[in-house]
Amino acid sequence: MTKATSLREMSDEQLEHELRETQQSLFRVRFQSATERNDAPSNVRKLRQIVARVKTIQREREISAAAS
């Protein structure tokens, strides 16, 4: 699982790439769930948490850039 500390060390471009990759993985896992071929249903929750972490860090950086 991707920790918030390791995400905070990434650059903005790396975070954007991580977000894109995670969202694509989430789409694939949801598609597998819809076709009842999902091996690990807990992956949906884990991927959603990673997406939320990345978006939170991006928003924190956006707010700090606007404040300074």
Short mmCIF file of C-alpha atoms in Angstrom, two decimals, residues 8-45:
data_model
loop_
_atom_site.label_atom_id
_atom_site.label_comp_id
_atom_site.label_asym_id
_atom_site.label_seq_id
_atom_site.Cartn_x
_atom_site.Cartn_y
_atom_site.Cartn_z
CA ARG A 8 4.50 13.52 -0.39
CA GLU A 9 8.10 12.92 -1.53
CA MET A 10 6.97 12.64 -5.16
CA SER A 11 6.99 15.55 -7.58
CA ASP A 12 3.79 16.94 -9.06
CA GLU A 13 4.35 15.04 -12.31
CA GLN A 14 4.94 11.79 -10.47
CA LEU A 15 1.77 12.31 -8.43
CA GLU A 16 -0.22 12.92 -11.61
CA HIS A 17 1.19 9.74 -13.12
CA GLU A 18 0.41 7.76 -9.96
CA LEU A 19 -3.15 9.09 -9.97
CA ARG A 20 -3.66 8.15 -13.61
CA GLU A 21 -2.26 4.64 -13.12
CA THR A 22 -4.33 4.04 -9.99
CA GLN A 23 -7.53 5.23 -11.65
CA GLN A 24 -6.90 2.90 -14.60
CA SER A 25 -6.32 -0.01 -12.22
CA LEU A 26 -9.48 0.89 -10.34
CA PHE A 27 -11.45 0.86 -13.59
CA ARG A 28 -10.09 -2.60 -14.46
CA VAL A 29 -10.91 -3.97 -11.00
CA ARG A 30 -14.43 -2.52 -11.12
CA PHE A 31 -14.94 -4.02 -14.55
CA GLN A 32 -13.84 -7.41 -13.22
CA SER A 33 -16.27 -7.01 -10.32
CA ALA A 34 -19.11 -6.27 -12.70
CA THR A 35 -18.38 -9.41 -14.70
CA GLU A 36 -17.99 -11.42 -11.47
CA ARG A 37 -14.39 -12.34 -12.21
CA ASN A 38 -12.82 -10.36 -9.38
CA ASP A 39 -10.30 -12.40 -7.41
CA ALA A 40 -9.71 -9.84 -4.64
CA PRO A 41 -12.70 -7.58 -3.90
CA SER A 42 -10.66 -5.69 -1.30
CA ASN A 43 -8.59 -4.18 -4.11
CA VAL A 44 -11.39 -1.74 -4.91
CA ARG A 45 -11.18 -0.23 -1.44
#
